[in-house]
Structure formats: structure tokens, C-alpha cells
């Protein structure tokens, strides 16, 4: 069985999840479900980044111990993903023993390569970014992203020889044009590696919270150095070699565009140094804004995905985010657009079509599937798969909606209620075509809106969804078997309360 390994960034726990975090996590869930539908052994890793200084500060504000605070917050993040229909295979916390062991093993490999040396760091550190920041990048003395003054630091640190890997990284990016996507991000990284990349401090002397540097326990590791390793820990690095060999390298690492330098320069260099293969692809998506401003915990304008879901339902929120904003680009979040999408595409579109088809099957054929007639959907599937390959989620959904439109047109053209009276022999073929096309629509929609898809499939008499792993069978025309019982269910997308 082919494997698929997808990761999301592990989030800081200094606040609760907002819609931007949910976006990345939904995208990974969509990819993972899509691959599972295609019969892959898919592994989706999520997690929390707990060794950051900002977590310590949030704990202090709450008058809690850091440990108590991160435990509570990590549980909240896990619970949120569960409540949003996210099916991750594992959840990694960087305070776990298994992670500390993996970090130790990784550090030792890099140390042996001779890529770690001691030096003095003098400069600025932005806790919002959890990164060292150059004086020349400050705007009015503040970090341009977090709008806060960074801390001035002078201390003994361990450094990682990042600059040593300049040529090797550029060579890899050149030979693997799909490694960094979208293309605009690739160009940004090439320019960074060529012109700005320097050795990086990977330890802090003055901190207590974090993973101790294995060779010198007076220091703790820089949080990014430890955090990136989570992608290895999550699939058994240093513990379960069989699992690790099976899943690593990752097929897709999803990140927001704000953290690509870490994922496309530091991370691959760390892996080369440790003698490990590089991820096949890093895909950077864009940012949501609200009225043009970045949504973030530190700016205090976050949208809670749970509030949205309470109003619209999980499926509708997932649908809106991936239909409305091309993956990889920035987008403005607008509640009224979600409303419009809900009413037009979901309630009046998919929901209404499902109800109409099932009603007709019940009315004219007592809920039994009529005899199969020929039909063609291959080219829709081909298009859909190509779009998935290119991360064009909005287009893949549009393809499913093309099929919805075909059904609506067929109903309008043939008017089954007229046929029933005037040309009843034609009716079974039309109803078969509609039922079978609806089955294909449900599967195309499944990675995005799992609950709605499952409801439609169950109305169509397709049960035991999880056991279906034969993608060829799913895509083939003729999946609806004559005589199968179908049954209209509850309304899929009820009208919203005004
Ligand atoms: N802990 C690091 C990641 C370490 S991965 C080894 C981190 N965490 S974070 O909590 O700040 O989350 C960052 C990620 O959240 C972004 O890269 C992005 O995926 C997502 N987003 C945060 N705000 C976002 C928007 N406003 N819009 C879209 N995505 C956003 O960085």
C-alpha cells in the first residue's frame, strides 16, 4: 500500500486556535482524507509547540506554572481539532519524553557532523516570531509583524553552521522544482538563501524552559531547532525505526507563508546535516486578513473557528474556506461571503439537489435503484485529481459543482414529473443517471465535507464508508446497483436563522 505523510506546523499554545490555524489543519485533513479515499496509508501529524518563551509568559500572566498551563492549552487544541472533524493519526507535544529523546538523537548526529560550534550572540530577539531579528528589519525599532520592541540579547550560544549548506540547498531546490510551492515562495527562498542566510544560534543561555542542549545542560535549545524535529518524532524517529522508514520523508509539509524560511532553509539544512532525507514538498499557503489586517493572537482580532462552526456547521466552514480562497494566496475573511456560499452553493445547491433526487427515487421507484444506463464521469475525475495534485482545492470543488450543475440541467431539461406521465419509459434511465452522478459528487465532496458526504452516501445506500478503499471502483460509472434501497434523509443544510 502506498503511503502518504502530511504535517501541519505545531502551534504555540499561548492562546486558543483561531481560524488561521484551523485553515492549515483543515487543509492537511483534506489531503489526508483524499489520499485515504484513494487507498493510501495516510498519516497526518498535528501537534503543539510547547517549549517557546511566549508560552512561559502566557503562563505567568495566568499565574499558572508553565507545565500546568501547556498541559491545559495543549488539551484545548487537541479538543478543538476533534470538534472540527479533523482526523489526525497522532498528536505530538514537544514536552513529551519521546520528543526529547528524538531531539537528543538528532542533536548528536548534527554535532558529530561538526556543524555545531560555540559563539557569542549579540542582537535582537522577537518573542512574537520566536526568532532573532536584524536591526535593519525593524520598523521604528519594532518588529514589523508583531508591532513590538524586540529584546536586546548578548549571550553565549551554540550555533548551527547553516551557511555551510548554501550551495547544497540551492542545488536541491534547483533539481527539485516542486520542493517549494507555490512558485512565488520558491523564488523568495532562493533569494533568502543566496543573499541573507547566516549561521544561526540554536541555544539560549538565560532560559529555564525548554529542552536542554545535550552536550551542555546549562543551555536550552532554541525553540525552532527543537520544534522542527517534531516531524520526525511523530513518525517514530529514534524509537520505532520501522515506522520511521515507512513514513519519512514527509510527502507534504503544510506551512503558512510566514514560516517558510524555517521550513525551506533551516529544516532541510538540519536534515542534510543529520544524514536524513528531505521532505518531498513544502507548501506555503497564504494568510487570512480581516479588513486587510493579519489575524493573530497578538493583534487580538482572532476569529474562533468553534463560534463559526456553531453558526454554520463544520462542513460549511470547511467548504467556504477552500472554495473561496485559492490555496496559496491571501484572502480576506468575510462573514457575509460565508453566508452567501451557504445559501447558494450548499442549501440551494448540493442540499437541494440531494433532496430532489432522493424524493424522485422514492416517489417513482419506491426508493429502489432502477437499472443501470451508460454514463460518463471519467473526465470530471481526471480534472479533479489533477487539481488536487496542484493543490487547487477551490478548482476541485468547482469540478464537483460542475457535476451538480449537470444534474440540475438534466432535471430542468427532462422534467421527470412530466416524463412520469407522458413518457414513463424514459424515467428509469434519468433517475439512475441522477442517483449515480450524486454518488460521484458525494465522493468528490468527501475530503472537504466529510459529514455531508457520508449523509448523502448513506441515503444512497452506500454504507460502511471506511471500508471502501478501492478508488477505481469509486470512480467507475455504475456503482449504484439496481434494486438497492435508497432513502431520503434530513435536510443537509437547513436554512440559517436570521
Ligand atoms: N510554532 C510555530 C510553528 C512550528 S512548526 C515546526 C508557529 N506557531 S503559530 O502558532 O504561530 O502558528 C503559525 C501557523 O499558523 C502559520 O504558519 C500558519 O500556518 C497559521 N496561521 C497563523 N495565522 C494565520 C492567518 N491569519 N492566516 C492563515 N494562517 C495563519 O509559528
Short mmCIF file of C-alpha atoms and ligand atoms in Angstrom, two decimals:
data_model
loop_
_atom_site.label_atom_id
_atom_site.label_comp_id
_atom_site.label_asym_id
_atom_site.label_seq_id
_atom_site.Cartn_x
_atom_site.Cartn_y
_atom_site.Cartn_z
CA UNK A 1 0.00 0.00 0.00
CA UNK A 2 1.36 3.43 -0.91
CA UNK A 3 1.92 5.80 1.98
CA UNK A 4 1.20 9.49 2.36
CA UNK A 5 2.60 11.58 5.20
CA UNK A 6 1.29 15.12 5.75
CA UNK A 7 2.15 17.56 8.53
CA UNK A 8 0.95 20.93 9.81
CA UNK A 9 3.05 23.34 11.81
CA UNK A 10 2.82 22.65 15.50
CA UNK A 11 1.16 25.65 17.08
CA UNK A 12 2.25 27.69 20.05
CA UNK A 13 -0.13 27.24 22.92
CA UNK A 14 -0.07 30.84 24.16
CA UNK A 15 -3.67 31.29 23.05
CA UNK A 16 -6.51 29.28 21.64
CA UNK A 17 -6.78 28.24 17.99
CA UNK A 18 -8.07 30.83 15.57
CA UNK A 19 -9.38 30.47 12.06
CA UNK A 20 -5.89 30.81 10.51
CA UNK A 21 -4.65 27.77 12.42
CA UNK A 22 -7.81 25.85 11.62
CA UNK A 23 -7.22 26.64 7.94
CA UNK A 24 -3.86 24.84 7.77
CA UNK A 25 -5.20 21.97 9.81
CA UNK A 26 -8.30 21.61 7.60
CA UNK A 27 -6.04 21.57 4.54
CA UNK A 28 -3.99 18.71 5.97
CA UNK A 29 -7.18 16.85 6.86
CA UNK A 30 -8.49 17.33 3.32
CA UNK A 31 -5.27 15.97 1.83
CA UNK A 32 -5.22 13.09 4.24
CA UNK A 33 -8.85 12.12 3.58
CA UNK A 34 -8.30 12.46 -0.15
CA UNK A 35 -5.39 10.04 -0.01
CA UNK A 36 -7.28 7.65 2.21
CA UNK A 37 -10.14 7.69 -0.29
CA UNK A 38 -7.60 6.75 -2.94
CA UNK A 39 -6.43 3.78 -0.92
CA UNK A 40 -3.22 5.25 0.54
CA UNK A 41 -1.96 4.52 4.00
CA UNK A 42 -2.17 8.14 5.10
CA UNK A 43 -0.51 9.54 8.20
CA UNK A 44 -1.44 13.02 9.35
CA UNK A 45 0.51 14.54 12.21
CA UNK A 46 -0.67 17.52 14.25
CA UNK A 47 0.75 18.90 17.47
CA UNK A 48 1.68 21.73 19.80
CA UNK A 49 4.91 23.69 20.15
CA UNK A 50 5.37 23.98 23.88
CA UNK A 51 8.96 25.00 24.59
CA UNK A 52 8.59 28.60 23.43
CA UNK A 53 9.27 31.58 25.62
CA UNK A 54 5.87 33.05 24.73
CA UNK A 55 4.18 30.08 26.39
CA UNK A 56 6.13 30.82 29.57
CA UNK A 57 4.94 34.40 29.53
CA UNK A 58 1.32 33.47 28.97
CA UNK A 59 1.52 31.05 31.87
CA UNK A 60 2.92 33.82 34.07
CA UNK A 61 0.05 36.10 33.09
CA UNK A 62 -2.40 33.38 34.07
CA UNK A 63 -0.48 32.80 37.31
CA UNK A 64 -0.03 29.16 36.44
CA UNK A 65 3.08 27.04 36.29
CA UNK A 66 4.30 26.69 32.70
CA UNK A 67 3.80 22.96 32.85
CA UNK A 68 0.25 23.20 34.08
CA UNK A 69 -0.51 25.88 31.51
CA UNK A 70 0.87 24.00 28.48
CA UNK A 71 -0.92 20.82 29.56
CA UNK A 72 -4.22 22.63 29.73
CA UNK A 73 -3.72 24.51 26.49
CA UNK A 74 -2.48 21.53 24.51
CA UNK A 75 -5.58 19.63 25.60
CA UNK A 76 -7.70 22.53 24.36
CA UNK A 77 -6.01 22.44 20.94
CA UNK A 78 -6.49 18.71 20.65
CA UNK A 79 -10.11 19.02 21.63
CA UNK A 80 -10.68 21.79 19.08
CA UNK A 81 -9.35 19.64 16.25
CA UNK A 82 -11.55 16.76 17.39
CA UNK A 83 -14.54 19.09 17.37
CA UNK A 84 -13.77 20.22 13.82
CA UNK A 85 -13.86 16.71 12.28
CA UNK A 86 -10.09 16.61 11.98
CA UNK A 87 -8.75 13.08 11.84
CA UNK A 88 -5.06 13.26 12.70
CA UNK A 89 -3.22 9.99 13.28
CA UNK A 90 -1.07 11.32 16.07
CA UNK A 91 -0.70 14.47 18.11
CA UNK A 92 2.80 15.41 19.11
CA UNK A 93 3.61 17.61 22.09
CA UNK A 94 7.17 18.87 22.26
CA UNK A 95 7.22 18.44 26.03
CA UNK A 96 6.79 14.68 25.65
CA UNK A 97 9.63 12.32 26.54
CA UNK A 98 9.55 10.73 23.10
CA UNK A 99 10.28 14.13 21.58
CA UNK A 100 13.10 14.91 23.99
CA UNK A 101 14.70 11.57 23.09
CA UNK A 102 14.35 12.25 19.35
CA UNK A 103 15.84 15.74 19.75
CA UNK A 104 18.79 14.31 21.66
CA UNK A 105 19.50 11.76 18.96
CA UNK A 106 19.13 14.37 16.23
CA UNK A 107 21.39 16.86 18.00
CA UNK A 108 24.06 14.24 18.46
CA UNK A 109 24.06 13.45 14.75
CA UNK A 110 24.46 17.11 13.81
CA UNK A 111 27.13 17.53 16.48
CA UNK A 112 29.07 14.58 15.08
CA UNK A 113 28.93 16.08 11.61
CA UNK A 114 30.78 19.05 13.13
CA UNK A 115 28.04 21.56 12.43
CA UNK A 116 27.66 22.97 15.94
CA UNK A 117 30.04 25.49 17.48
CA UNK A 118 30.06 27.90 20.40
CA UNK A 119 29.98 31.67 19.92
CA UNK A 120 28.50 34.89 21.22
CA UNK A 121 25.19 36.19 20.03
CA UNK A 122 24.50 39.84 20.25
CA UNK A 123 21.35 41.25 18.76
CA UNK A 124 17.58 41.32 18.93
CA UNK A 125 15.07 38.59 19.65
CA UNK A 126 11.37 38.96 18.86
CA UNK A 127 9.26 36.78 21.07
CA UNK A 128 6.30 37.11 18.71
CA UNK A 129 8.37 35.46 15.96
CA UNK A 130 10.41 33.41 18.41
CA UNK A 131 13.31 34.42 16.21
CA UNK A 132 16.41 36.53 16.11
CA UNK A 133 15.77 39.66 14.16
CA UNK A 134 18.17 42.03 12.46
CA UNK A 135 18.27 45.68 13.42
CA UNK A 136 17.82 46.55 9.74
CA UNK A 137 14.50 44.65 9.68
CA UNK A 138 12.96 46.71 12.49
CA UNK A 139 10.45 49.44 11.69
CA UNK A 140 10.56 52.29 14.21
CA UNK A 141 12.50 49.96 16.47
CA UNK A 142 9.69 47.38 16.39
CA UNK A 143 9.13 44.01 14.72
CA UNK A 144 7.02 44.79 11.64
CA UNK A 145 4.87 41.67 12.13
CA UNK A 146 4.24 41.82 15.85
CA UNK A 147 4.50 45.56 16.31
CA UNK A 148 6.51 45.05 19.48
CA UNK A 149 10.00 46.07 20.52
CA UNK A 150 12.31 43.04 20.42
CA UNK A 151 14.57 42.16 23.36
CA UNK A 152 18.25 43.00 23.16
CA UNK A 153 20.35 39.97 23.90
CA UNK A 154 24.03 39.28 24.42
CA UNK A 155 24.92 35.77 25.47
CA UNK A 156 26.97 32.67 24.78
CA UNK A 157 25.18 30.44 22.34
CA UNK A 158 25.68 27.34 20.29
CA UNK A 159 25.48 27.97 16.58
CA UNK A 160 24.47 25.74 13.70
CA UNK A 161 26.53 26.04 10.51
CA UNK A 162 23.60 26.92 8.33
CA UNK A 163 25.63 28.90 5.81
CA UNK A 164 27.71 25.80 5.04
CA UNK A 165 24.63 24.38 3.27
CA UNK A 166 24.02 27.31 0.95
CA UNK A 167 25.13 25.59 -2.26
CA UNK A 168 23.65 22.25 -1.39
CA UNK A 169 20.25 23.80 -0.63
CA UNK A 170 20.26 25.85 -3.81
CA UNK A 171 21.23 22.74 -5.77
CA UNK A 172 18.40 20.73 -4.21
CA UNK A 173 15.83 23.42 -4.90
CA UNK A 174 17.06 23.65 -8.46
CA UNK A 175 16.88 19.91 -9.06
CA UNK A 176 13.50 19.57 -7.36
CA UNK A 177 11.33 22.31 -8.83
CA UNK A 178 8.29 21.12 -6.85
CA UNK A 179 10.02 21.08 -3.47
CA UNK A 180 8.77 24.55 -2.52
CA UNK A 181 5.34 25.61 -3.66
CA UNK A 182 3.82 27.90 -4.77
CA UNK A 183 6.47 29.24 -7.15
CA UNK A 184 6.49 32.74 -5.67
CA UNK A 185 7.61 31.28 -2.35
CA UNK A 186 10.33 29.31 -4.08
CA UNK A 187 11.80 32.50 -5.51
CA UNK A 188 11.61 34.17 -2.13
CA UNK A 189 13.55 31.31 -0.53
CA UNK A 190 16.19 31.23 -3.25
CA UNK A 191 16.83 34.91 -2.72
CA UNK A 192 16.99 34.46 1.05
CA UNK A 193 19.44 31.56 0.82
CA UNK A 194 21.63 33.37 -1.70
CA UNK A 195 21.72 36.76 -0.05
CA UNK A 196 20.84 36.60 3.63
CA UNK A 197 21.25 33.16 5.15
CA UNK A 198 23.76 33.07 8.00
CA UNK A 199 24.70 30.62 10.72
CA UNK A 200 22.02 30.52 13.37
CA UNK A 201 22.09 30.44 17.13
CA UNK A 202 20.39 27.27 18.35
CA UNK A 203 20.58 27.68 22.09
CA UNK A 204 19.70 30.13 24.82
CA UNK A 205 21.70 30.56 27.96
CA UNK A 206 19.36 32.53 30.13
CA UNK A 207 16.28 30.35 29.91
CA UNK A 208 14.95 27.60 32.04
CA UNK A 209 12.02 26.35 29.99
CA UNK A 210 12.93 24.14 27.05
CA UNK A 211 14.93 21.09 26.08
CA UNK A 212 18.48 21.16 27.50
CA UNK A 213 21.33 21.13 24.97
CA UNK A 214 22.52 17.51 25.18
CA UNK A 215 26.21 18.45 25.28
CA UNK A 216 25.79 21.30 27.76
CA UNK A 217 22.78 21.21 30.05
CA UNK A 218 23.27 24.80 31.20
CA UNK A 219 21.71 25.89 27.91
CA UNK A 220 18.32 25.12 26.41
CA UNK A 221 17.78 24.57 22.71
CA UNK A 222 16.34 27.35 20.58
CA UNK A 223 12.66 26.55 20.21
CA UNK A 224 12.64 26.29 16.42
CA UNK A 225 15.51 23.82 16.41
CA UNK A 226 13.54 21.57 18.74
CA UNK A 227 10.15 22.21 17.14
CA UNK A 228 11.10 21.23 13.59
CA UNK A 229 12.24 17.84 14.81
CA UNK A 230 8.63 17.07 15.81
CA UNK A 231 8.01 15.96 12.23
CA UNK A 232 10.45 13.12 12.80
CA UNK A 233 9.40 12.29 16.36
CA UNK A 234 5.79 11.94 15.21
CA UNK A 235 6.70 9.01 12.94
CA UNK A 236 8.99 7.22 15.34
CA UNK A 237 12.46 8.73 14.84
CA UNK A 238 14.87 7.27 17.39
CA UNK A 239 12.22 4.89 18.67
CA UNK A 240 10.45 2.90 16.01
CA UNK A 241 12.70 2.57 13.02
CA UNK A 242 10.18 0.57 11.03
CA UNK A 243 7.54 3.27 11.35
CA UNK A 244 10.09 5.96 10.63
CA UNK A 245 11.36 4.25 7.47
CA UNK A 246 7.82 3.77 6.32
CA UNK A 247 6.64 7.38 6.59
CA UNK A 248 9.70 9.64 6.40
CA UNK A 249 10.30 11.67 4.25
CA UNK A 250 7.02 13.52 4.50
CA UNK A 251 5.09 13.88 1.26
CA UNK A 252 3.73 17.33 2.05
CA UNK A 253 4.56 19.73 4.84
CA UNK A 254 1.97 22.48 5.02
CA UNK A 255 3.00 25.83 6.44
CA UNK A 256 1.84 29.40 6.42
CA UNK A 257 3.92 31.77 4.32
CA UNK A 258 5.27 33.40 7.49
CA UNK A 259 7.37 30.39 8.42
CA UNK A 260 8.85 29.23 5.14
CA UNK A 261 12.43 30.24 5.92
CA UNK A 262 12.40 27.84 8.83
CA UNK A 263 10.88 25.06 6.74
CA UNK A 264 12.65 25.58 3.42
CA UNK A 265 16.13 26.60 4.56
CA UNK A 266 16.87 25.76 8.21
CA UNK A 267 14.91 22.49 8.27
CA UNK A 268 16.38 20.92 5.11
CA UNK A 269 19.87 22.00 6.18
CA UNK A 270 19.34 20.35 9.57
CA UNK A 271 18.21 17.18 7.83
CA UNK A 272 21.18 17.10 5.47
CA UNK A 273 23.49 17.60 8.42
CA UNK A 274 21.83 14.71 10.28
CA UNK A 275 22.04 12.50 7.18
CA UNK A 276 18.29 12.26 6.67
CA UNK A 277 16.23 12.64 3.50
CA UNK A 278 14.38 15.90 2.85
CA UNK A 279 10.60 16.28 2.70
CA UNK A 280 9.22 15.91 -0.80
CA UNK A 281 7.29 19.12 -0.70
CA UNK A 282 6.72 22.17 1.45
CA UNK A 283 3.57 24.03 0.50
CA UNK A 284 3.06 27.53 1.88
CA UNK A 285 -0.46 28.87 1.99
CA UNK A 286 -1.43 32.50 2.28
CA UNK A 287 -2.82 34.49 5.14
CA UNK A 288 -6.31 35.46 6.07
CA UNK A 289 -6.94 39.00 6.87
CA UNK A 290 -9.85 40.73 8.47
CA UNK A 291 -10.26 44.09 6.83
CA UNK A 292 -6.82 43.71 5.36
CA UNK A 293 -5.12 43.11 8.71
CA UNK A 294 -3.40 39.84 9.64
CA UNK A 295 -5.42 37.76 12.08
CA UNK A 296 -3.31 36.93 15.04
CA UNK A 297 -3.29 36.23 18.71
CA UNK A 298 -1.03 39.19 19.36
CA UNK A 299 -3.21 41.64 17.40
CA UNK A 300 -6.30 40.43 19.23
CA UNK A 301 -8.63 40.19 16.21
CA UNK A 302 -8.90 36.43 16.02
CA UNK A 303 -11.99 34.54 14.86
CA UNK A 304 -12.73 31.45 16.86
CA UNK A 305 -13.42 28.57 14.46
CA UNK A 306 -15.70 26.99 17.06
CA UNK A 307 -18.01 30.05 17.00
CA UNK A 308 -18.24 29.87 13.22
CA UNK A 309 -18.94 26.19 13.31
CA UNK A 310 -21.70 26.66 15.85
CA UNK A 311 -23.40 29.02 13.44
CA UNK A 312 -22.79 27.33 10.07
CA UNK A 313 -21.72 23.78 10.82
CA UNK A 314 -18.27 22.28 10.26
CA UNK A 315 -18.80 21.29 6.65
CA UNK A 316 -19.94 24.72 5.56
CA UNK A 317 -16.96 26.44 7.18
CA UNK A 318 -14.55 23.98 5.56
CA UNK A 319 -16.32 24.45 2.24
CA UNK A 320 -16.21 28.24 2.36
CA UNK A 321 -12.53 28.44 3.25
CA UNK A 322 -11.41 26.17 0.43
CA UNK A 323 -13.90 27.25 -2.21
CA UNK A 324 -13.48 30.95 -1.76
CA UNK A 325 -9.73 31.41 -1.40
CA UNK A 326 -7.28 29.77 -3.84
CA UNK A 327 -4.89 27.77 -1.70
CA UNK A 328 -1.54 29.56 -1.56
CA UNK A 329 -3.00 33.04 -1.93
CA UNK A 330 -4.05 35.55 0.69
CA UNK A 331 -7.71 36.09 1.30
CA UNK A 332 -9.97 38.34 3.30
CA UNK A 333 -12.35 36.60 5.64
CA UNK A 334 -15.88 37.91 5.28
CA UNK A 335 -18.82 36.54 7.21
CA UNK A 336 -21.32 37.64 4.57
CA UNK A 337 -19.46 35.64 1.89
CA UNK A 338 -19.75 32.55 4.03
CA UNK A 339 -23.45 33.30 4.31
CA UNK A 340 -23.82 33.62 0.54
CA UNK A 341 -21.88 30.40 -0.09
CA UNK A 342 -24.02 28.61 2.44
CA UNK A 343 -27.28 29.69 0.88
CA UNK A 344 -26.39 29.37 -2.79
CA UNK A 345 -23.90 26.52 -3.07
CA UNK A 346 -24.91 24.39 -0.12
CA UNK A 347 -28.57 24.89 0.84
CA UNK A 348 -29.85 25.64 -2.67
CA UNK A 349 -27.15 23.70 -4.49
CA UNK A 350 -25.92 20.41 -3.08
CA UNK A 351 -28.55 20.13 -0.34
CA UNK A 352 -31.50 20.83 -2.57
CA UNK A 353 -30.27 18.57 -5.36
CA UNK A 354 -29.82 15.66 -2.98
CA UNK A 355 -33.33 16.09 -1.61
CA UNK A 356 -34.84 16.35 -5.10
CA UNK A 357 -33.09 13.25 -6.45
CA UNK A 358 -33.95 11.12 -3.44
CA UNK A 359 -37.56 12.33 -3.43
CA UNK A 360 -37.97 11.35 -7.06
CA UNK A 361 -36.40 7.94 -6.50
CA UNK A 362 -38.85 7.36 -3.65
CA UNK A 363 -41.85 8.72 -5.48
CA UNK A 364 -41.37 6.99 -8.82
CA UNK A 365 -39.46 3.84 -7.89
CA UNK A 366 -40.38 3.19 -4.24
CA UNK A 367 -36.81 4.00 -3.26
CA UNK A 368 -35.25 1.23 -5.37
CA UNK A 369 -32.39 1.99 -7.76
CA UNK A 370 -33.55 1.50 -11.38
CA UNK A 371 -31.50 -0.49 -13.93
CA UNK A 372 -28.11 0.88 -14.91
CA UNK A 373 -27.78 3.01 -18.00
CA UNK A 374 -24.50 4.18 -19.53
CA UNK A 375 -22.92 7.41 -18.38
CA UNK A 376 -19.54 9.14 -18.26
CA UNK A 377 -17.75 10.85 -15.43
CA UNK A 378 -14.08 9.97 -16.11
CA UNK A 379 -13.15 13.38 -17.39
CA UNK A 380 -14.55 15.04 -14.24
CA UNK A 381 -12.48 12.72 -12.09
CA UNK A 382 -9.37 13.30 -14.17
CA UNK A 383 -9.75 17.01 -13.78
CA UNK A 384 -10.45 16.69 -10.05
CA UNK A 385 -7.36 14.56 -9.47
CA UNK A 386 -5.15 16.93 -11.44
CA UNK A 387 -6.48 19.82 -9.38
CA UNK A 388 -5.69 18.00 -6.16
CA UNK A 389 -2.19 17.31 -7.42
CA UNK A 390 -1.75 21.06 -7.90
CA UNK A 391 -3.34 21.94 -4.53
CA UNK A 392 -6.12 23.75 -6.39
CA UNK A 393 -8.74 22.87 -3.83
CA UNK A 394 -11.13 25.58 -5.00
CA UNK A 395 -10.99 24.13 -8.52
CA UNK A 396 -11.55 20.57 -7.30
CA UNK A 397 -14.68 21.79 -5.55
CA UNK A 398 -15.73 23.67 -8.67
CA UNK A 399 -15.44 20.39 -10.58
CA UNK A 400 -17.82 18.72 -8.14
CA UNK A 401 -20.13 21.69 -8.64
CA UNK A 402 -19.94 21.21 -12.41
CA UNK A 403 -21.50 17.80 -11.83
CA UNK A 404 -24.15 19.38 -9.62
CA UNK A 405 -24.95 21.75 -12.45
CA UNK A 406 -25.17 18.86 -14.92
CA UNK A 407 -27.75 17.22 -12.69
CA UNK A 408 -29.74 20.42 -12.29
CA UNK A 409 -29.73 20.89 -16.06
CA UNK A 410 -30.79 17.30 -16.66
CA UNK A 411 -33.71 17.70 -14.29
CA UNK A 412 -34.75 21.00 -15.88
CA UNK A 413 -34.46 19.58 -19.38
CA UNK A 414 -36.18 16.25 -18.82
CA UNK A 415 -38.69 17.29 -16.18
CA UNK A 416 -39.12 13.85 -14.61
CA UNK A 417 -42.58 14.78 -13.25
CA UNK A 418 -43.73 15.30 -16.86
CA UNK A 419 -41.99 12.12 -18.06
CA UNK A 420 -43.74 10.15 -15.33
CA UNK A 421 -47.00 10.99 -17.04
CA UNK A 422 -46.05 11.30 -20.70
CA UNK A 423 -43.02 9.11 -21.33
CA UNK A 424 -42.58 6.79 -18.33
CA UNK A 425 -40.12 4.50 -20.15
CA UNK A 426 -37.54 7.23 -20.21
CA UNK A 427 -37.80 7.84 -16.48
CA UNK A 428 -35.69 4.97 -15.02
CA UNK A 429 -32.63 6.00 -17.05
CA UNK A 430 -32.88 9.61 -15.91
CA UNK A 431 -33.27 8.68 -12.25
CA UNK A 432 -30.43 6.17 -12.48
CA UNK A 433 -28.18 8.84 -14.01
CA UNK A 434 -29.07 11.30 -11.26
CA UNK A 435 -28.52 8.82 -8.42
CA UNK A 436 -25.22 7.62 -9.84
CA UNK A 437 -23.95 11.15 -10.51
CA UNK A 438 -24.90 12.13 -6.96
CA UNK A 439 -22.75 9.24 -5.72
CA UNK A 440 -19.76 10.67 -7.60
CA UNK A 441 -20.47 14.15 -6.28
CA UNK A 442 -20.57 12.80 -2.72
CA UNK A 443 -17.16 11.20 -3.09
CA UNK A 444 -15.65 14.32 -4.63
CA UNK A 445 -17.00 16.35 -1.77
CA UNK A 446 -15.91 13.85 0.87
CA UNK A 447 -12.41 15.19 1.67
CA UNK A 448 -13.85 18.68 2.17
CA UNK A 449 -17.20 17.97 3.79
CA UNK A 450 -16.98 14.52 5.29
CA UNK A 451 -20.25 14.68 7.24
CA UNK A 452 -22.38 15.82 4.30
CA UNK A 453 -20.75 13.25 2.01
CA UNK A 454 -21.38 10.47 4.48
CA UNK A 455 -25.01 11.51 4.81
CA UNK A 456 -25.50 11.52 1.04
CA UNK A 457 -23.78 8.16 0.61
CA UNK A 458 -25.85 6.68 3.37
CA UNK A 459 -29.06 7.96 1.72
CA UNK A 460 -27.81 6.25 -1.45
CA UNK A 461 -27.41 3.00 0.43
CA UNK A 462 -23.59 3.13 0.32
CA UNK A 463 -22.72 2.03 3.83
CA UNK A 464 -19.51 1.16 5.64
CA UNK A 465 -17.69 4.05 4.13
CA UNK A 466 -14.38 3.45 5.84
CA UNK A 467 -14.05 0.00 4.34
CA UNK A 468 -14.21 1.31 0.81
CA UNK A 469 -10.65 1.60 -0.32
CA UNK A 470 -10.93 0.73 -3.93
CA UNK A 471 -10.68 4.07 -5.61
CA UNK A 472 -11.07 2.62 -9.10
CA UNK A 473 -14.42 1.26 -8.01
CA UNK A 474 -15.46 4.59 -6.55
CA UNK A 475 -14.64 6.43 -9.79
CA UNK A 476 -16.23 3.91 -12.11
CA UNK A 477 -19.65 4.59 -13.57
CA UNK A 478 -22.18 2.05 -12.39
CA UNK A 479 -21.56 1.98 -8.65
CA UNK A 480 -25.27 2.22 -7.90
CA UNK A 481 -26.63 -1.31 -8.09
CA UNK A 482 -30.12 -1.99 -9.40
CA UNK A 483 -32.58 -2.74 -6.64
CA UNK A 484 -30.53 -1.11 -3.85
CA UNK A 485 -32.72 0.72 -1.38
CA UNK A 486 -32.26 4.47 -1.22
CA UNK A 487 -33.89 6.76 1.30
CA UNK A 488 -34.31 10.47 1.64
CA UNK A 489 -32.81 11.83 4.84
CA UNK A 490 -32.88 15.05 6.82
CA UNK A 491 -32.15 18.33 5.11
CA UNK A 492 -28.38 18.58 4.63
CA UNK A 493 -28.05 22.34 5.00
CA UNK A 494 -31.02 23.81 6.88
CA UNK A 495 -31.86 27.48 6.37
CA UNK A 496 -29.87 29.72 8.66
CA UNK A 497 -31.68 31.52 11.42
CA UNK A 498 -31.77 35.18 10.58
N1 LIG B 1 5.17 27.09 16.47
C1 LIG B 1 5.43 27.63 15.21
C2 LIG B 1 5.49 26.55 14.15
C3 LIG B 1 6.48 25.49 14.40
S1 LIG B 1 6.43 24.25 13.21
C4 LIG B 1 7.79 23.35 13.49
C5 LIG B 1 4.38 28.67 14.86
N2 LIG B 1 3.22 28.55 15.50
S2 LIG B 1 1.97 29.53 15.38
O1 LIG B 1 1.06 29.15 16.43
O2 LIG B 1 2.38 30.89 15.35
O3 LIG B 1 1.25 29.14 14.05
C6 LIG B 1 1.76 29.52 12.83
C7 LIG B 1 0.94 28.99 11.69
O4 LIG B 1 -0.46 29.28 11.86
C8 LIG B 1 1.24 29.73 10.41
O5 LIG B 1 2.32 29.30 9.73
C9 LIG B 1 0.00 29.43 9.65
O6 LIG B 1 0.08 28.10 9.24
C10 LIG B 1 -1.06 29.59 10.66
N3 LIG B 1 -1.59 30.94 10.70
C11 LIG B 1 -1.49 31.83 11.72
N4 LIG B 1 -2.19 32.93 11.41
C12 LIG B 1 -2.74 32.80 10.19
C13 LIG B 1 -3.57 33.60 9.40
N5 LIG B 1 -4.00 34.77 9.77
N6 LIG B 1 -3.97 33.09 8.20
C14 LIG B 1 -3.58 31.85 7.79
N7 LIG B 1 -2.78 31.11 8.53
C15 LIG B 1 -2.31 31.55 9.71
O7 LIG B 1 4.64 29.50 14.02
#
